[in-house]
Short mmCIF file of C-alpha atoms in Angstrom, two decimals:
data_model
loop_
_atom_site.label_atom_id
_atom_site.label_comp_id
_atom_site.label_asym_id
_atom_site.label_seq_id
_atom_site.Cartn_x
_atom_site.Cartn_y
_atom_site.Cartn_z
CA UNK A 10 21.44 111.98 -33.20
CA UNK A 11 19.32 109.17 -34.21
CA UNK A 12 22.56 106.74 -35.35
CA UNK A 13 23.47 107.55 -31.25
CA UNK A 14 20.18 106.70 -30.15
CA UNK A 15 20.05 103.79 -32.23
CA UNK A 16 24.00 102.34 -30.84
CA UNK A 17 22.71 103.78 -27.31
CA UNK A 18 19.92 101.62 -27.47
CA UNK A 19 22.09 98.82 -28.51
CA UNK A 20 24.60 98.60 -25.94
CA UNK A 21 21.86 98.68 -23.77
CA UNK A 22 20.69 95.54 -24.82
CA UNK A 23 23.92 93.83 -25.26
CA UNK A 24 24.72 94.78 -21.81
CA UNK A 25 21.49 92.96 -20.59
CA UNK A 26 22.28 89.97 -22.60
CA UNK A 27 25.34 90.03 -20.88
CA UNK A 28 24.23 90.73 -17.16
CA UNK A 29 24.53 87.24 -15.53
CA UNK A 30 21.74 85.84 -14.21
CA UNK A 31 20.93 86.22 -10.38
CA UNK A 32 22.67 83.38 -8.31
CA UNK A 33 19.23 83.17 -6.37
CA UNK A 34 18.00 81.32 -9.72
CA UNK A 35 21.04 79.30 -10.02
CA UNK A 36 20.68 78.33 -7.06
CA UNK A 37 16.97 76.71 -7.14
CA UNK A 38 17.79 75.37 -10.61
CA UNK A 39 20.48 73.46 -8.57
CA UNK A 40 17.66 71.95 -6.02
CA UNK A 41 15.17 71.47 -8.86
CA UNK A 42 15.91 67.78 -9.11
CA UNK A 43 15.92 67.54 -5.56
CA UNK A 44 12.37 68.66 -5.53
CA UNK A 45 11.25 66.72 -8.57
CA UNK A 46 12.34 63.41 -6.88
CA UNK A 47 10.58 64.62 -3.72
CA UNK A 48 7.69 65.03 -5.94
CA UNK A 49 7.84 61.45 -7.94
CA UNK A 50 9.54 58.97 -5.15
CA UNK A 51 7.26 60.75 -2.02
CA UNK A 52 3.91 62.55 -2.77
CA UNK A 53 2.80 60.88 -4.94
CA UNK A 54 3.50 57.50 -3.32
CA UNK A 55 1.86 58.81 0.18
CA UNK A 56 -0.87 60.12 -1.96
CA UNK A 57 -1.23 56.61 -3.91
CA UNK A 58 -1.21 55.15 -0.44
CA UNK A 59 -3.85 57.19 1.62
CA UNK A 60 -5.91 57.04 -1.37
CA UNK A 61 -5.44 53.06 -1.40
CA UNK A 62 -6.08 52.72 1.82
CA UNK A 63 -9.80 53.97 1.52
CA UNK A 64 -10.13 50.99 -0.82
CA UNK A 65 -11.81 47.35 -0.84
CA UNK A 66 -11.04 44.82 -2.94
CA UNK A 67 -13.04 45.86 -5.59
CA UNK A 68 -12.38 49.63 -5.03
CA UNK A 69 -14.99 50.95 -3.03
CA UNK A 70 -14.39 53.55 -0.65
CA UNK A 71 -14.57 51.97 2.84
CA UNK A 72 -13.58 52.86 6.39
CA UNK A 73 -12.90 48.85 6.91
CA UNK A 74 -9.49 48.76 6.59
CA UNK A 75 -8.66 50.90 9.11
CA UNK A 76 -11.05 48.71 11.16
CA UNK A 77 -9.09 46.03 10.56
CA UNK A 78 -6.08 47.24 12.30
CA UNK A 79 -7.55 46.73 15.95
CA UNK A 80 -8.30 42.96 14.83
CA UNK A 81 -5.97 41.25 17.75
CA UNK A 82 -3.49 39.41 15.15
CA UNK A 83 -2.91 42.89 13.52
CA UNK A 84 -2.10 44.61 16.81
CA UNK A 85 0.26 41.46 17.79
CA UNK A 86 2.30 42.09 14.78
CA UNK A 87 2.84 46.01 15.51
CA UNK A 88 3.42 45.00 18.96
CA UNK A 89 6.02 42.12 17.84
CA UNK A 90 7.75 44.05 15.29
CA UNK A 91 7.94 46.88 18.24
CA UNK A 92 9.59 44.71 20.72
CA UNK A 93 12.36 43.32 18.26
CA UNK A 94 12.84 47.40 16.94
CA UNK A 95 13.11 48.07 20.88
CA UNK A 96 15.54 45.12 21.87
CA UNK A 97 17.55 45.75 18.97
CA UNK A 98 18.17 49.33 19.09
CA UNK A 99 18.58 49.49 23.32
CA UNK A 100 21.37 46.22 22.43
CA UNK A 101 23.22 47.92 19.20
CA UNK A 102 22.82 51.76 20.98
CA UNK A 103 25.01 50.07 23.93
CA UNK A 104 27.46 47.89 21.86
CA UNK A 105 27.91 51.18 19.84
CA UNK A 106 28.25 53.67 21.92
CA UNK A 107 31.31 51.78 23.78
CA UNK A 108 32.80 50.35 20.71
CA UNK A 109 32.85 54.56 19.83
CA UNK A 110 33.79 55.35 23.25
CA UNK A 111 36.70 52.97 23.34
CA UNK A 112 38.18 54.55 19.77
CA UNK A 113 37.44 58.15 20.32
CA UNK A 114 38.13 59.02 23.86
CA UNK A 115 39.69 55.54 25.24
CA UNK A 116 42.99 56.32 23.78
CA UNK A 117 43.08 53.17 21.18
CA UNK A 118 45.54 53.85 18.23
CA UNK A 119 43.58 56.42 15.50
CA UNK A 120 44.02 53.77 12.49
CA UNK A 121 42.07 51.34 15.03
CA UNK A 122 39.22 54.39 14.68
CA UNK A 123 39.37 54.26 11.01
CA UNK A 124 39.14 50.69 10.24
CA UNK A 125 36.21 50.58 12.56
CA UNK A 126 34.46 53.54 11.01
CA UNK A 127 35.08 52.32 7.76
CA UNK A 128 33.29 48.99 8.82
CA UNK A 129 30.37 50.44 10.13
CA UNK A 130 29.91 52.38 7.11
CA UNK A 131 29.57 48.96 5.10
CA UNK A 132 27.61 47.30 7.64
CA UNK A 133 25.13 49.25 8.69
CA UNK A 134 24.72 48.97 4.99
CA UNK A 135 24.66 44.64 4.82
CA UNK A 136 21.00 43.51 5.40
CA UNK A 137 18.64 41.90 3.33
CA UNK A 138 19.10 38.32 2.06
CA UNK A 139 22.53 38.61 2.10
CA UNK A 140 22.93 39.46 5.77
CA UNK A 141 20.33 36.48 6.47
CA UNK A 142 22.46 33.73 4.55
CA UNK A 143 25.46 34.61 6.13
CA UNK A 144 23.90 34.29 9.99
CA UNK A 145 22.07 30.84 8.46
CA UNK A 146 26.03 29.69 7.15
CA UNK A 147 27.04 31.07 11.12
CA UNK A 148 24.58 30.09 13.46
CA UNK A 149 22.21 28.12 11.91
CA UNK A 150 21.56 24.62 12.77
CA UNK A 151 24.17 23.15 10.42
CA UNK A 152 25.99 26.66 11.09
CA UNK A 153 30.11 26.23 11.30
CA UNK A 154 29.90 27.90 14.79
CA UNK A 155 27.11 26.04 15.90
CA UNK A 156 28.81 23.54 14.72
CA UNK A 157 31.81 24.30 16.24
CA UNK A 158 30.31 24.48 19.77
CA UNK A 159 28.40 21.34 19.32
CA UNK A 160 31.89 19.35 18.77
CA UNK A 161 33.25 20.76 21.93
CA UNK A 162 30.07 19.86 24.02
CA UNK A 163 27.92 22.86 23.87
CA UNK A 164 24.86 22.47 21.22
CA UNK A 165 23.09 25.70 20.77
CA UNK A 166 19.59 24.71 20.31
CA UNK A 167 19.78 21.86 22.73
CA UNK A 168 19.52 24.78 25.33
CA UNK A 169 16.80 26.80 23.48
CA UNK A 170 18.55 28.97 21.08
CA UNK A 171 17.18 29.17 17.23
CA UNK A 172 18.43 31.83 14.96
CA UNK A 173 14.86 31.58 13.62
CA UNK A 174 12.91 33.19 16.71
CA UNK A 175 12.54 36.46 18.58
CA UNK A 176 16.06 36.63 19.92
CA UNK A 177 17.38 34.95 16.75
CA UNK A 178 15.87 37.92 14.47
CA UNK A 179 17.11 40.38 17.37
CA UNK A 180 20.52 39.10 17.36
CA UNK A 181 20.81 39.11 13.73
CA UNK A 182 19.67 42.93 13.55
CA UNK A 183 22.39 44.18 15.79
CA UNK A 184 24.85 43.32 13.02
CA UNK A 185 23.74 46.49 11.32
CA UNK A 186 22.18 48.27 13.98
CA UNK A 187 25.69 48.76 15.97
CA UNK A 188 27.52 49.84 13.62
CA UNK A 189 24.92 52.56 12.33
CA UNK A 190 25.08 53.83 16.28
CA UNK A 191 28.73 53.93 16.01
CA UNK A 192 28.48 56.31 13.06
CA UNK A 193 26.08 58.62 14.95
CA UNK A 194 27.18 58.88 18.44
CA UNK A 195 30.87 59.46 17.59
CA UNK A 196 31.02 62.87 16.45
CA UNK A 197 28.91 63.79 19.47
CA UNK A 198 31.60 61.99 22.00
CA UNK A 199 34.27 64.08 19.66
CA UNK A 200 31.92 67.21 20.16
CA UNK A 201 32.71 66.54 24.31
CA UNK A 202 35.08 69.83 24.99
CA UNK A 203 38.57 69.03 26.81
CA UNK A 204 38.23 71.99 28.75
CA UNK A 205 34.78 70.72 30.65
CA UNK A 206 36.99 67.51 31.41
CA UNK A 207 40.01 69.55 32.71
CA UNK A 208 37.36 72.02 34.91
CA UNK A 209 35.63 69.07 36.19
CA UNK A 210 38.87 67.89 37.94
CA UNK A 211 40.36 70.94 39.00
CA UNK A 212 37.04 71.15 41.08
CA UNK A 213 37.74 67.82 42.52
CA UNK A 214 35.56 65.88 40.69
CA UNK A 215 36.33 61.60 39.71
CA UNK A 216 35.93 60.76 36.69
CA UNK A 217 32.85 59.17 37.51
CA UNK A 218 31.57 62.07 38.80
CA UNK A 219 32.71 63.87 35.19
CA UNK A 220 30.28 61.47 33.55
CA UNK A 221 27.59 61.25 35.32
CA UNK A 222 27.11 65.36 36.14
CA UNK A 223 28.45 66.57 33.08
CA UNK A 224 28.96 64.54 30.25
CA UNK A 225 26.23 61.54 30.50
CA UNK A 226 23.75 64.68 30.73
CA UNK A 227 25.51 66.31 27.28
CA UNK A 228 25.50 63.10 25.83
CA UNK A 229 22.06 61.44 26.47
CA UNK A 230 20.04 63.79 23.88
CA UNK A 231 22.42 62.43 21.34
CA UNK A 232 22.41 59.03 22.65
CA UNK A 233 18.73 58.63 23.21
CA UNK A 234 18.03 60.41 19.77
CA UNK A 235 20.20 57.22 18.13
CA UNK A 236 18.61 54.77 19.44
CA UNK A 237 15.40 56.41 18.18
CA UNK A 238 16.47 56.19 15.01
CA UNK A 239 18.04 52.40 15.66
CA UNK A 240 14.12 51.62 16.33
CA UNK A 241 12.46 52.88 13.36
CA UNK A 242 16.05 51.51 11.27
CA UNK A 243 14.88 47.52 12.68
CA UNK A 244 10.83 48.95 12.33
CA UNK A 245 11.09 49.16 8.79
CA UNK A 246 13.44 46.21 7.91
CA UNK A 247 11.45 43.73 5.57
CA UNK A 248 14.44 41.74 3.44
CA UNK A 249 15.92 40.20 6.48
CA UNK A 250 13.39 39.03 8.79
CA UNK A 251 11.47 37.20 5.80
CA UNK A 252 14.88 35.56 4.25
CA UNK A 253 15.79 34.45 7.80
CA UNK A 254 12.81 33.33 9.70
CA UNK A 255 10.46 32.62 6.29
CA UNK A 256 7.73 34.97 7.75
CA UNK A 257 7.33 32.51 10.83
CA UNK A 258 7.79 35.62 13.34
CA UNK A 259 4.69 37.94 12.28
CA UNK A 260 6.43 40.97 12.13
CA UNK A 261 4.15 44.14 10.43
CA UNK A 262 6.23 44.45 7.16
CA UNK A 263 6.14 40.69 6.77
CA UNK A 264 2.34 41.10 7.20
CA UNK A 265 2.22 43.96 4.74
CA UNK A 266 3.85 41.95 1.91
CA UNK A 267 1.68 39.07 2.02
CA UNK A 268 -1.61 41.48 2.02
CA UNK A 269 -0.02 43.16 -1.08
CA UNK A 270 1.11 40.60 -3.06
CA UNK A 271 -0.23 37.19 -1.96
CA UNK A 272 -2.35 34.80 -3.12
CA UNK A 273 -4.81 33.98 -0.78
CA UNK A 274 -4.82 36.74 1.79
CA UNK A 275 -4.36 40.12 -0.75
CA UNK A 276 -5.87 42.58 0.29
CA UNK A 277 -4.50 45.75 -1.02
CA UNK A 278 -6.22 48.21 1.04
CA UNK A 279 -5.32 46.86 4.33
CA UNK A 280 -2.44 46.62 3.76
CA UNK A 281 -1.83 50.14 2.48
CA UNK A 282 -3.24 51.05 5.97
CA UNK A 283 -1.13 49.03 7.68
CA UNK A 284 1.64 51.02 6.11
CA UNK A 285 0.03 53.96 7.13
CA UNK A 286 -0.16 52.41 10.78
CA UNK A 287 3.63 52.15 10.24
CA UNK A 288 4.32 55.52 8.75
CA UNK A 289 2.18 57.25 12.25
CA UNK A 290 4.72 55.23 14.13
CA UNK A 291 8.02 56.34 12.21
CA UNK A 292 6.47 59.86 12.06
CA UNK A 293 6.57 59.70 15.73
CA UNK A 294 10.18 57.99 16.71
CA UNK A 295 11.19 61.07 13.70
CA UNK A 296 9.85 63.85 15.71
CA UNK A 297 11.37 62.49 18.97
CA UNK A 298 14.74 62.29 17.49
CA UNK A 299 14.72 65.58 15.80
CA UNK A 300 13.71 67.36 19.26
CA UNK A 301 16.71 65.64 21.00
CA UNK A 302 19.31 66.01 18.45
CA UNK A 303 18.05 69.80 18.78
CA UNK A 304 18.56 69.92 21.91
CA UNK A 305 22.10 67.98 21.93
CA UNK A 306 22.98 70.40 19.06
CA UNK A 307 22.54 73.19 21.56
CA UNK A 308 24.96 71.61 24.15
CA UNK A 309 27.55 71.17 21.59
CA UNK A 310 27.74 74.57 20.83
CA UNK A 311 28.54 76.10 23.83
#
């Protein structure tokens, strides 16, 4: 009796050992790095930051720098860097959205839609000094197109247009600003149902009248959601605007850099809350977007 105990009490454990373990674990061991990057690459940066921001020069806790950010050159760098985010994610959310229209529902040939996808996946991608050097080598002063236009009787800046202003920096922008709106608004013009097309016209209805009762109205959550997310793409961009204009333009995340890690002007703290300043305004382009491409979500499902 005891020998069967003893072998009873033995399988019992081997069969425990053996039991594999619940996928519910597996499954948050698989997100654990997830979380630990979250933890490393995002708290603890926003904490560094807040906490930074609190700071003078010499460490003190102080309300000053967030003073500072109603002083008027401040506010005319939000509201510069706001315009050029606004101008270049209106231009690049139209460019994109017919460029997508054209090779989704325009009836272009289908390897036509995959070379262009697979473009826009590599330029929305091409910024930074890179992107800036090859606009300089374009339309730059010496630029081959200017250039170009100047031997056949047209000069460029002779009529007031410098790559290395407002429209300049806006213009170079839209080089990856289109292309990232091509990659979001066409699998919402795929999501448009043939059969709301084909009941639209059996009611009588033009295809302008298709558009503009049933599918600009699908469609505008989706597109308006983009171009949110266009604005706070350009908001943030840092590499470009200083390799192109030299910090000339005084753009926010220009202004940032030199309070961070210049000479003469560092100042640490303010410019950890001018990053903040920056973060309230991505935080609320983020929230806009998500409650449209909610609510575009919900159209495409039916």
């Amino acid at each position: 009796m005891s020998n069967r105990l003893t072998q009873n009490s033995s399988n019992q454990r081997d069969a425990r050992r053996a039991r594999p373990v619940p996928s519910s674990l597996l499954n948050w061991l698989g997100v654990l790095p997830f979380f630990l990057f979250i933890f490393l690459f995002v708290f603890l940066p926003s904490f560094s930051l807040v906490s930074g921001s609190f700071q003078d020069r010499q460490g003190n806790f102080t309300f000053q720098n967030y003073l500072d950010l109603f002083s008027p050159s401040i506010l005319s760098a939000y509201w510069v860097t706001i315009r050029i985010s606004l101008a270049s994610a209106v231009g690049g959310g139209i460019l994109g959205f017919f460029m997508a229209y054209a090779v989704t529902l325009g009836g272009l040939p289908k390897g036509l839609r995959n070379a262009l996808l697979t473009f826009s996946g590599v330029a929305s991608n091409f910024a930074g000094v890179p992107l800036a050097f090859a606009f300089i080598a374009t339309l730059g002063r010496t630029g081959m197109v200017t250039v170009l236009l100047k031997m056949a009787g047209f000069d460029l800046y002779d009529r007031g247009f410098s790559l290395y202003s407002f429209w300049g920096l806006t213009l170079t922008y839209l080089y990856f600003q289109f292309p990232l709106m091509i990659l979001i608004i066409t699998p919402a013009l795929d999501g448009l149902k043939r059969e709301w097309r084909e009941a639209a016209e059996n009611l009588g209805a033009s295809s302008w009248t298709y558009w503009r009762r049933v599918a600009l109205p699908v469609l505008t959550p989706s597109i308006l959601g983009a171009m949110i997310l266009l604005f706070g793409n350009a908001f943030g961009a840092y590499a470009t605007a200083l390799s192109l204009t030299g910090g000339f333009i005084n753009l926010i995340t220009i202004l940032i850099g030199s309070q961070i890690k210049g000479d003469v002007l560092q100042n640490t703290g303010l410019g950890y809350a001018l990053a903040i300043g920056m973060v309230i305004v991505m935080a609320g382009a983020i929230t806009i977007y998500y409650f449209l491409r909610r609510r575009s979500e919900r159209w495409l499902r039916v």
